[in-house]
Amino acid sequence: MSKTLPIIGITMGDPSGIGPEIGVKALLDGSLYERCRPLFVGDPKVFEKAAGFIGVIDIEIIPIKEVSEAKFEPNKIEVIDIATEEFDYPIGKVSAQSGDIAFRSIVKVIDLAMKNEIDATVTNPINKEAMNLAGHHFAGHTEVYSHYTNTPKYSMMLAHEDLRVVHVSTHVSLRQACDLVKKERVLEVIKLANTACKGLGIAEPKIGVAGLNPHCGEGGLFGTEDIEEILPAVEAAKAAGINAEGPIPADTIFSKARGGWYDIVVAMYHDQGHIPLKVVGFVYNREKGQWDDVSGVNVTLGLPIIRASVDHGTAFDNAGKGISSAASLVNAIDYACMLSENK
């Protein structure tokens, strides 16, 4: 593989959603080709349709079968064609056919990365219901990557400018999430956070570890997890040479991180980490009734390959309108480039 610009394999996402549209928008920025060599995996005809949605007529969609065929030229979107039949995917609706090709797009980029044919993977949004209707029973992207890379221990990191958050648990119920706050798992995620920051070029990361209960349990009055599980994990991390602090009350730790006190925050569960990041990374325009900015990035830690992703869904209500922002996808591609350079 070339030692110059990294090759980034990007999934199509669910063709009934906004993934193909934002994919075309992202690659319209010619400067992207100065940072990496991007290509898509999916159905070329879907990208042709997406280009029409956003009113682009001067861009060429080129079907290819192998990475070696790609030339990576601006205004030419190269798509590894995995379509097995012609199908007019419905726009803005859940479809088993859409779920199937979205799933196969993910599996293909994983395979290419595991074979070192590409340097990193970036994923567009999928619809979990559609994927399951197609017979692919996974909770989401992360679980697909875990399965096909044989990675049982992993975590999700969300990032937006000056805030990074990694999670002890993600796609489980809140009740189950509390049960998953154990010393071993918290320590494991602290270590993943430390490695992730170094992969981003942060030589000596400072890690803030959030508490689970209000005010970290007030000495055990509101729960004992902070004392019995989180604190011992932080102490073990320190003993291993990691600069970690915690548990810190969750209602203040994210402000401290945005202020530069922490390079990354370890959140105990999905919404504890997602809400603060999306407050700063998502901007909703009430007058237009749409999102003006959705620019967060999702990175899966612990995998043997690089995976970055948009931090939003398929947005079926906006699909086919050509109005969706590609900011999160561009940021995900840039994150994949950074991680490729430092791996």
mmCIF file of N, CA and C in Angstrom, residues 122 229 242 257 303:
data_model
loop_
_atom_site.group_PDB
_atom_site.id
_atom_site.type_symbol
_atom_site.label_atom_id
_atom_site.label_comp_id
_atom_site.label_asym_id
_atom_site.label_seq_id
_atom_site.Cartn_x
_atom_site.Cartn_y
_atom_site.Cartn_z
ATOM 1 N N VAL A 122 -14.682 4.630 6.626
ATOM 2 C CA VAL A 122 -15.609 5.655 7.108
ATOM 3 C C VAL A 122 -17.016 5.184 6.758
ATOM 4 N N GLU A 229 -16.572 0.857 42.010
ATOM 5 C CA GLU A 229 -16.163 0.422 40.671
ATOM 6 C C GLU A 229 -15.327 1.463 39.928
ATOM 7 N N ILE A 242 -1.198 6.095 33.458
ATOM 8 C CA ILE A 242 -2.152 6.896 32.686
ATOM 9 C C ILE A 242 -2.607 8.082 33.525
ATOM 10 N N ALA A 257 -13.857 19.713 30.203
ATOM 11 C CA ALA A 257 -13.193 19.179 29.009
ATOM 12 C C ALA A 257 -13.197 20.200 27.879
ATOM 13 N N LEU A 303 -10.497 -1.633 17.643
ATOM 14 C CA LEU A 303 -10.508 -2.480 16.452
ATOM 15 C C LEU A 303 -9.104 -2.621 15.866
#
